[in-house]
GROMACS .gro file of N, CA and C in nm:
model
  447
    1MET      N    1  -4.971   1.694   2.556
    1MET     CA    2  -4.873   1.592   2.529
    1MET      C    3  -4.817   1.604   2.388
    2ILE      N    4  -4.902   1.629   2.287
    2ILE     CA    5  -4.857   1.644   2.149
    2ILE      C    6  -4.770   1.768   2.135
    3SER      N    7  -4.807   1.879   2.197
    3SER     CA    8  -4.726   2.000   2.187
    3SER      C    9  -4.590   1.981   2.254
    4HIS      N   10  -4.587   1.902   2.362
    4HIS     CA   11  -4.460   1.871   2.430
    4HIS      C   12  -4.371   1.788   2.337
    5MET      N   13  -4.429   1.695   2.263
    5MET     CA   14  -4.354   1.611   2.170
    5MET      C   15  -4.302   1.695   2.053
    6LYS      N   16  -4.381   1.789   2.002
    6LYS     CA   17  -4.337   1.879   1.895
    6LYS      C   18  -4.219   1.963   1.942
    7TYR      N   19  -4.228   2.008   2.065
    7TYR     CA   20  -4.121   2.088   2.123
    7TYR      C   21  -3.991   2.007   2.128
    8ILE      N   22  -3.998   1.882   2.172
    8ILE     CA   23  -3.881   1.794   2.181
    8ILE      C   24  -3.823   1.769   2.041
    9LEU      N   25  -3.909   1.747   1.942
    9LEU     CA   26  -3.862   1.726   1.805
    9LEU      C   27  -3.794   1.850   1.749
   10LYS      N   28  -3.850   1.968   1.778
   10LYS     CA   29  -3.788   2.092   1.731
   10LYS      C   30  -3.650   2.110   1.794
   11ILE      N   31  -3.641   2.087   1.925
   11ILE     CA   32  -3.513   2.103   1.995
   11ILE      C   33  -3.412   2.000   1.942
   12THR      N   34  -3.455   1.876   1.924
   12THR     CA   35  -3.367   1.772   1.871
   12THR      C   36  -3.317   1.809   1.732
   13GLY      N   37  -3.406   1.857   1.647
   13GLY     CA   38  -3.368   1.901   1.512
   13GLY      C   39  -3.269   2.016   1.517
   14LEU      N   40  -3.294   2.111   1.605
   14LEU     CA   41  -3.206   2.227   1.618
   14LEU      C   42  -3.067   2.183   1.666
   15LEU      N   43  -3.062   2.096   1.766
   15LEU     CA   44  -2.934   2.047   1.817
   15LEU      C   45  -2.859   1.968   1.710
   16THR      N   46  -2.930   1.890   1.631
   16THR     CA   47  -2.867   1.814   1.522
   16THR      C   48  -2.807   1.910   1.419
   17LEU      N   49  -2.880   2.015   1.385
   17LEU     CA   50  -2.831   2.115   1.290
   17LEU      C   51  -2.707   2.184   1.345
   18ILE      N   52  -2.709   2.223   1.471
   18ILE     CA   53  -2.594   2.289   1.533
   18ILE      C   54  -2.473   2.196   1.531
   19ALA      N   55  -2.492   2.069   1.567
   19ALA     CA   56  -2.382   1.972   1.567
   19ALA      C   57  -2.326   1.954   1.426
   20PHE      N   58  -2.413   1.944   1.326
   20PHE     CA   59  -2.370   1.929   1.188
   20PHE      C   60  -2.288   2.050   1.144
   21LEU      N   61  -2.335   2.170   1.175
   21LEU     CA   62  -2.262   2.290   1.136
   21LEU      C   63  -2.128   2.300   1.208
   22ALA      N   64  -2.126   2.265   1.334
   22ALA     CA   65  -2.001   2.273   1.411
   22ALA      C   66  -1.896   2.177   1.356
   23MET      N   67  -1.938   2.059   1.313
   23MET     CA   68  -1.843   1.961   1.259
   23MET      C   69  -1.792   2.001   1.122
   24ASN      N   70  -1.867   2.078   1.048
   24ASN     CA   71  -1.828   2.111   0.911
   24ASN      C   72  -1.775   2.253   0.895
   25CYS      N   73  -1.767   2.328   1.003
   25CYS     CA   74  -1.714   2.464   0.994
   25CYS      C   75  -1.563   2.462   1.004
   26LYS      N   76  -1.499   2.543   0.924
   26LYS     CA   77  -1.355   2.561   0.930
   26LYS      C   78  -1.329   2.702   0.978
   27PRO      N   79  -1.227   2.722   1.062
   27PRO     CA   80  -1.201   2.857   1.109
   27PRO      C   81  -1.163   2.948   0.994
   28SER      N   82  -1.212   3.067   0.999
   28SER     CA   83  -1.183   3.165   0.895
   28SER      C   84  -1.047   3.228   0.919
   29ASN      N   85  -0.967   3.236   0.814
   29ASN     CA   86  -0.838   3.304   0.828
   29ASN      C   87  -0.857   3.452   0.858
   30LYS      N   88  -0.966   3.511   0.808
   30LYS     CA   89  -0.993   3.652   0.838
   30LYS      C   90  -1.010   3.672   0.989
   31ILE      N   91  -1.089   3.583   1.051
   31ILE     CA   92  -1.108   3.592   1.196
   31ILE      C   93  -0.975   3.573   1.266
   32ASN      N   94  -0.897   3.475   1.220
   32ASN     CA   95  -0.766   3.450   1.281
   32ASN      C   96  -0.676   3.573   1.270
   33GLU      N   97  -0.677   3.641   1.155
   33GLU     CA   98  -0.596   3.760   1.137
   33GLU      C   99  -0.639   3.871   1.232
   34VAL      N  100  -0.770   3.888   1.249
   34VAL     CA  101  -0.822   3.994   1.336
   34VAL      C  102  -0.777   3.972   1.480
   35VAL      N  103  -0.780   3.846   1.525
   35VAL     CA  104  -0.741   3.818   1.664
   35VAL      C  105  -0.592   3.790   1.678
   36GLY      N  106  -0.516   3.802   1.570
   36GLY     CA  107  -0.371   3.789   1.577
   36GLY      C  108  -0.318   3.648   1.559
   37ILE      N  109  -0.397   3.556   1.511
   37ILE     CA  110  -0.352   3.419   1.485
   37ILE      C  111  -0.333   3.405   1.335
   38THR      N  112  -0.216   3.363   1.295
   38THR     CA  113  -0.192   3.344   1.152
   38THR      C  114  -0.152   3.199   1.128
   39LYS      N  115  -0.185   3.150   1.013
   39LYS     CA  116  -0.148   3.013   0.976
   39LYS      C  117  -0.001   3.012   0.939
   40ILE      N  118   0.074   2.927   1.002
   40ILE     CA  119   0.216   2.917   0.977
   40ILE      C  120   0.238   2.820   0.861
   41THR      N  121   0.318   2.863   0.764
   41THR     CA  122   0.350   2.779   0.650
   41THR      C  123   0.502   2.765   0.640
   42LEU      N  124   0.545   2.661   0.573
   42LEU     CA  125   0.688   2.640   0.554
   42LEU      C  126   0.748   2.759   0.480
   43GLU      N  127   0.679   2.799   0.375
   43GLU     CA  128   0.735   2.900   0.286
   43GLU      C  129   0.698   3.041   0.330
   44ASN      N  130   0.786   3.133   0.294
   44ASN     CA  131   0.767   3.276   0.322
   44ASN      C  132   0.759   3.305   0.471
   45THR      N  133   0.830   3.226   0.549
   45THR     CA  134   0.839   3.242   0.694
   45THR      C  135   0.986   3.235   0.731
   46ARG      N  136   1.030   3.317   0.825
   46ARG     CA  137   1.168   3.308   0.872
   46ARG      C  138   1.173   3.209   0.987
   47TRP      N  139   1.258   3.107   0.973
   47TRP     CA  140   1.270   3.001   1.071
   47TRP      C  141   1.406   3.008   1.140
   48ASN      N  142   1.406   3.034   1.271
   48ASN     CA  143   1.530   3.040   1.349
   48ASN      C  144   1.565   2.901   1.402
   49LEU      N  145   1.691   2.863   1.388
   49LEU     CA  146   1.738   2.735   1.437
   49LEU      C  147   1.747   2.739   1.590
   50VAL      N  148   1.678   2.646   1.657
   50VAL     CA  149   1.681   2.640   1.803
   50VAL      C  150   1.743   2.511   1.855
   51GLU      N  151   1.750   2.408   1.769
   51GLU     CA  152   1.810   2.281   1.810
   51GLU      C  153   1.870   2.213   1.689
   52LEU      N  154   1.990   2.160   1.707
   52LEU     CA  155   2.059   2.089   1.599
   52LEU      C  156   2.124   1.964   1.657
   53ASN      N  157   2.090   1.848   1.602
   53ASN     CA  158   2.144   1.721   1.650
   53ASN      C  159   2.124   1.706   1.802
   54SER      N  160   2.002   1.735   1.847
   54SER     CA  161   1.961   1.723   1.988
   54SER      C  162   2.031   1.819   2.083
   55GLN      N  163   2.098   1.920   2.031
   55GLN     CA  164   2.166   2.019   2.114
   55GLN      C  165   2.101   2.155   2.093
   56ALA      N  166   2.071   2.225   2.203
   56ALA     CA  167   2.013   2.360   2.193
   56ALA      C  168   2.113   2.453   2.125
   57VAL      N  169   2.061   2.539   2.039
   57VAL     CA  170   2.145   2.639   1.972
   57VAL      C  171   2.130   2.768   2.052
   58THR      N  172   2.238   2.810   2.116
   58THR     CA  173   2.231   2.923   2.210
   58THR      C  174   2.308   3.046   2.164
   59ILE      N  175   2.363   3.042   2.045
   59ILE     CA  176   2.439   3.159   1.999
   59ILE      C  177   2.343   3.277   1.977
   60GLU      N  178   2.397   3.396   1.994
   60GLU     CA  179   2.315   3.517   1.988
   60GLU      C  180   2.253   3.540   1.850
   61ASN      N  181   2.333   3.536   1.745
   61ASN     CA  182   2.283   3.553   1.609
   61ASN      C  183   2.243   3.417   1.555
   62LYS      N  184   2.116   3.382   1.576
   62LYS     CA  185   2.066   3.249   1.542
   62LYS      C  186   2.072   3.225   1.391
   63PRO      N  187   2.119   3.105   1.354
   63PRO     CA  188   2.105   3.065   1.214
   63PRO      C  189   1.956   3.060   1.178
   64TYR      N  190   1.925   3.085   1.053
   64TYR     CA  191   1.785   3.082   1.010
   64TYR      C  192   1.774   3.040   0.864
   65LEU      N  193   1.652   3.003   0.826
   65LEU     CA  194   1.620   2.967   0.688
   65LEU      C  195   1.493   3.040   0.647
   66VAL      N  196   1.485   3.078   0.519
   66VAL     CA  197   1.365   3.134   0.460
   66VAL      C  198   1.345   3.064   0.325
   67PHE      N  199   1.227   3.004   0.308
   67PHE     CA  200   1.192   2.933   0.184
   67PHE      C  201   1.103   3.024   0.101
   68ALA      N  202   1.147   3.061  -0.020
   68ALA     CA  203   1.068   3.148  -0.108
   68ALA      C  204   0.982   3.061  -0.199
   69SER      N  205   0.851   3.069  -0.183
   69SER     CA  206   0.760   2.977  -0.251
   69SER      C  207   0.758   2.991  -0.403
   70LYS      N  208   0.762   3.111  -0.454
   70LYS     CA  209   0.750   3.129  -0.599
   70LYS      C  210   0.875   3.084  -0.674
   71SER      N  211   0.991   3.110  -0.616
   71SER     CA  212   1.116   3.078  -0.685
   71SER      C  213   1.179   2.947  -0.639
   72MET      N  214   1.128   2.890  -0.529
   72MET     CA  215   1.185   2.769  -0.468
   72MET      C  216   1.331   2.790  -0.431
   73VAL      N  217   1.362   2.912  -0.388
   73VAL     CA  218   1.496   2.949  -0.345
   73VAL      C  219   1.500   2.950  -0.193
   74LEU      N  220   1.609   2.899  -0.140
   74LEU     CA  221   1.634   2.898   0.003
   74LEU      C  222   1.738   3.004   0.033
   75ASN      N  223   1.708   3.090   0.130
   75ASN     CA  224   1.805   3.188   0.179
   75ASN      C  225   1.817   3.169   0.328
   76GLY      N  226   1.931   3.211   0.382
   76GLY     CA  227   1.945   3.198   0.526
   76GLY      C  228   2.076   3.250   0.576
   77PHE      N  229   2.104   3.209   0.701
   77PHE     CA  230   2.221   3.254   0.773
   77PHE      C  231   2.267   3.137   0.858
   78GLY      N  232   2.395   3.108   0.856
   78GLY     CA  233   2.447   2.993   0.929
   78GLY      C  234   2.500   3.023   1.068
   79GLY      N  235   2.505   3.149   1.104
   79GLY     CA  236   2.562   3.190   1.232
   79GLY      C  237   2.678   3.284   1.211
   80CYS      N  238   2.736   3.279   1.091
   80CYS     CA  239   2.846   3.366   1.052
   80CYS      C  240   2.828   3.411   0.907
   81ASN      N  241   2.789   3.317   0.822
   81ASN     CA  242   2.780   3.342   0.678
   81ASN      C  243   2.638   3.333   0.625
   82GLN      N  244   2.612   3.410   0.520
   82GLN     CA  245   2.485   3.400   0.449
   82GLN      C  246   2.488   3.273   0.365
   83LEU      N  247   2.372   3.212   0.349
   83LEU     CA  248   2.365   3.093   0.266
   83LEU      C  249   2.249   3.103   0.169
   84ALA      N  250   2.259   3.029   0.062
   84ALA     CA  251   2.155   3.029  -0.041
   84ALA      C  252   2.161   2.897  -0.117
   85GLY      N  253   2.050   2.865  -0.179
   85GLY     CA  254   2.040   2.744  -0.259
   85GLY      C  255   1.898   2.730  -0.309
   86SER      N  256   1.861   2.609  -0.342
   86SER     CA  257   1.724   2.584  -0.384
   86SER      C  258   1.672   2.463  -0.308
   87TYR      N  259   1.542   2.440  -0.322
   87TYR     CA  260   1.482   2.325  -0.255
   87TYR      C  261   1.370   2.271  -0.340
   88GLU      N  262   1.338   2.145  -0.317
   88GLU     CA  263   1.227   2.078  -0.385
   88GLU      C  264   1.135   2.019  -0.279
   89LEU      N  265   1.006   2.027  -0.303
   89LEU     CA  266   0.907   1.969  -0.213
   89LEU      C  267   0.824   1.865  -0.287
   90ASN      N  268   0.791   1.758  -0.217
   90ASN     CA  269   0.699   1.657  -0.268
   90ASN      C  270   0.625   1.603  -0.146
   91GLY      N  271   0.510   1.662  -0.116
   91GLY     CA  272   0.440   1.628   0.007
   91GLY      C  273   0.523   1.674   0.125
   92GLN      N  274   0.556   1.582   0.216
   92GLN     CA  275   0.638   1.614   0.333
   92GLN      C  276   0.787   1.591   0.305
   93LYS      N  277   0.819   1.549   0.185
   93LYS     CA  278   0.959   1.527   0.149
   93LYS      C  279   1.020   1.660   0.105
   94ILE      N  280   1.147   1.679   0.141
   94ILE     CA  281   1.218   1.801   0.104
   94ILE      C  282   1.360   1.764   0.062
   95LYS      N  283   1.410   1.835  -0.036
   95LYS     CA  284   1.547   1.813  -0.081
   95LYS      C  285   1.611   1.949  -0.104
   96PHE      N  286   1.729   1.968  -0.044
   96PHE     CA  287   1.804   2.092  -0.062
   96PHE      C  288   1.907   2.071  -0.172
   97ASN      N  289   1.922   2.172  -0.259
   97ASN     CA  290   2.014   2.163  -0.372
   97ASN      C  291   2.107   2.284  -0.376
   98ASN      N  292   2.231   2.259  -0.417
   98ASN     CA  293   2.327   2.366  -0.446
   98ASN      C  294   2.338   2.469  -0.335
   99ILE      N  295   2.349   2.422  -0.210
   99ILE     CA  296   2.363   2.515  -0.098
   99ILE      C  297   2.504   2.571  -0.098
  100ALA      N  298   2.512   2.703  -0.097
  100ALA     CA  299   2.641   2.772  -0.095
  100ALA      C  300   2.638   2.877   0.015
  101ALA      N  301   2.754   2.908   0.070
  101ALA     CA  302   2.763   3.008   0.176
  101ALA      C  303   2.881   3.099   0.149
  102THR      N  304   2.871   3.222   0.201
  102THR     CA  305   2.986   3.312   0.196
  102THR      C  306   3.096   3.248   0.281
  103ARG      N  307   3.216   3.300   0.275
  103ARG     CA  308   3.330   3.231   0.337
  103ARG      C  309   3.403   3.314   0.443
  104MET      N  310   3.330   3.380   0.530
  104MET     CA  311   3.395   3.449   0.642
  104MET      C  312   3.422   3.345   0.751
  105PHE      N  313   3.517   3.374   0.838
  105PHE     CA  314   3.547   3.284   0.949
  105PHE      C  315   3.509   3.354   1.079
  106CYS      N  316   3.429   3.286   1.158
  106CYS     CA  317   3.388   3.335   1.289
  106CYS      C  318   3.416   3.223   1.388
  107ALA      N  319   3.520   3.236   1.466
  107ALA     CA  320   3.566   3.127   1.552
  107ALA      C  321   3.456   3.073   1.643
  108GLU      N  322   3.376   3.161   1.700
  108GLU     CA  323   3.278   3.118   1.800
  108GLU      C  324   3.155   3.049   1.742
  109THR      N  325   3.129   3.061   1.611
  109THR     CA  326   3.007   3.002   1.554
  109THR      C  327   3.034   2.903   1.441
  110MET      N  328   3.158   2.880   1.404
  110MET     CA  329   3.187   2.795   1.288
  110MET      C  330   3.144   2.649   1.309
  111THR      N  331   3.153   2.599   1.431
  111THR     CA  332   3.113   2.460   1.456
  111THR      C  333   2.965   2.441   1.429
  112ILE      N  334   2.884   2.534   1.481
  112ILE     CA  335   2.738   2.528   1.458
  112ILE      C  336   2.709   2.543   1.309
  113GLU      N  337   2.770   2.641   1.246
  113GLU     CA  338   2.743   2.665   1.105
  113GLU      C  339   2.781   2.545   1.019
  114THR      N  340   2.896   2.488   1.043
  114THR     CA  341   2.940   2.372   0.965
  114THR      C  342   2.842   2.255   0.983
  115SER      N  343   2.801   2.229   1.106
  115SER     CA  344   2.705   2.120   1.132
  115SER      C  345   2.571   2.149   1.066
  116PHE      N  346   2.527   2.274   1.071
  116PHE     CA  347   2.400   2.314   1.012
  116PHE      C  348   2.403   2.290   0.860
  117LEU      N  349   2.509   2.337   0.795
  117LEU     CA  350   2.521   2.320   0.650
  117LEU      C  351   2.530   2.171   0.612
  118GLN      N  352   2.603   2.093   0.690
  118GLN     CA  353   2.613   1.950   0.662
  118GLN      C  354   2.478   1.880   0.681
  119SER      N  355   2.400   1.926   0.778
  119SER     CA  356   2.270   1.864   0.803
  119SER      C  357   2.175   1.885   0.685
  120LEU      N  358   2.188   1.997   0.616
  120LEU     CA  359   2.100   2.024   0.502
  120LEU      C  360   2.121   1.922   0.390
  121GLU      N  361   2.240   1.859   0.387
  121GLU     CA  362   2.268   1.758   0.285
  121GLU      C  363   2.194   1.627   0.310
  122ILE      N  364   2.159   1.598   0.435
  122ILE     CA  365   2.097   1.468   0.466
  122ILE      C  366   1.948   1.478   0.501
  123ILE      N  367   1.898   1.597   0.525
  123ILE     CA  368   1.757   1.615   0.560
  123ILE      C  369   1.672   1.579   0.438
  124ASN      N  370   1.565   1.501   0.461
  124ASN     CA  371   1.480   1.462   0.349
  124ASN      C  372   1.330   1.467   0.381
  125VAL      N  373   1.295   1.505   0.504
  125VAL     CA  374   1.155   1.514   0.545
  125VAL      C  375   1.139   1.636   0.634
  126TYR      N  376   1.022   1.700   0.626
  126TYR     CA  377   0.993   1.810   0.718
  126TYR      C  378   0.854   1.792   0.776
  127ARG      N  379   0.834   1.849   0.894
  127ARG     CA  380   0.703   1.852   0.959
  127ARG      C  381   0.685   1.989   1.021
  128LEU      N  382   0.562   2.038   1.014
  128LEU     CA  383   0.525   2.160   1.085
  128LEU      C  384   0.443   2.120   1.205
  129GLU      N  385   0.484   2.168   1.321
  129GLU     CA  386   0.410   2.143   1.445
  129GLU      C  387   0.396   2.276   1.516
  130GLY      N  388   0.276   2.336   1.502
  130GLY     CA  389   0.255   2.468   1.563
  130GLY      C  390   0.348   2.570   1.501
  131HIS      N  391   0.430   2.631   1.584
  131HIS     CA  392   0.526   2.732   1.538
  131HIS      C  393   0.665   2.673   1.520
  132GLU      N  394   0.674   2.541   1.504
  132GLU     CA  395   0.803   2.476   1.485
  132GLU      C  396   0.810   2.406   1.350
  133LEU      N  397   0.927   2.414   1.291
  133LEU     CA  398   0.960   2.339   1.170
  133LEU      C  399   1.060   2.233   1.215
  134ILE      N  400   1.025   2.108   1.191
  134ILE     CA  401   1.112   1.997   1.230
  134ILE      C  402   1.168   1.936   1.102
  135LEU      N  403   1.301   1.931   1.093
  135LEU     CA  404   1.368   1.875   0.977
  135LEU      C  405   1.428   1.741   1.016
  136LEU      N  406   1.400   1.640   0.935
  136LEU     CA  407   1.438   1.503   0.968
  136LEU      C  408   1.516   1.437   0.856
  137GLN      N  409   1.591   1.334   0.894
  137GLN     CA  410   1.644   1.238   0.798
  137GLN      C  411   1.563   1.112   0.823
  138ASP      N  412   1.474   1.080   0.732
  138ASP     CA  413   1.377   0.972   0.749
  138ASP      C  414   1.297   0.998   0.877
  139GLU      N  415   1.314   0.918   0.982
  139GLU     CA  416   1.238   0.936   1.106
  139GLU      C  417   1.316   1.011   1.214
  140GLY      N  418   1.444   1.034   1.192
  140GLY     CA  419   1.529   1.095   1.294
  140GLY      C  420   1.531   1.247   1.285
  141VAL      N  421   1.503   1.312   1.397
  141VAL     CA  422   1.503   1.459   1.401
  141VAL      C  423   1.647   1.509   1.394
  142ILE      N  424   1.672   1.596   1.298
  142ILE     CA  425   1.805   1.656   1.281
  142ILE      C  426   1.805   1.799   1.337
  143ALA      N  427   1.699   1.875   1.305
  143ALA     CA  428   1.696   2.015   1.346
  143ALA      C  429   1.554   2.060   1.378
  144ARG      N  430   1.545   2.154   1.473
  144ARG     CA  431   1.419   2.219   1.507
  144ARG      C  432   1.438   2.369   1.487
  145LEU      N  433   1.342   2.427   1.418
  145LEU     CA  434   1.346   2.571   1.396
  145LEU      C  435   1.213   2.628   1.442
  146ARG      N  436   1.214   2.754   1.486
  146ARG     CA  437   1.091   2.820   1.530
  146ARG      C  438   1.072   2.949   1.452
  147VAL      N  439   0.946   2.985   1.439
  147VAL     CA  440   0.912   3.110   1.372
  147VAL      C  441   0.983   3.225   1.445
  148ALA      N  442   1.048   3.310   1.368
  148ALA     CA  443   1.118   3.425   1.426
  148ALA      C  444   1.017   3.526   1.476
  149ASN      N  445   1.046   3.586   1.589
  149ASN     CA  446   0.956   3.690   1.643
  149ASN      C  447   0.981   3.824   1.579
   0.00000   0.00000   0.00000
């Protein structure tokens, strides 16, 4: 009977230790890299525009944004023209500054590009959800972008 009780205590202790370790373990980025899973970050990632003002973006040459972490410079493409500017981050708040674009005219993509550039003026919050970057004005979703393949 005593040896049976010692056995139960050992198993209980072992299970408690396993539960404690499982709750406090964080996945290793090295393991994630080996199996092909990488942590997606706002910066140093190319984000393709897939939705703007609740409308799917279906043009072939997708507009995109790239946030450079060290310089806080924003580069991208509006669908016709290259764009550049800077950005500021404060937690989940984001502010775009001095956005400029080249001035070519592309009849089939100018509406999307103009709306995209105008949206950057009002966006003030961002969220990362999996492989999506969601840009908002306060609580309202303005644009959805996905990691480029």
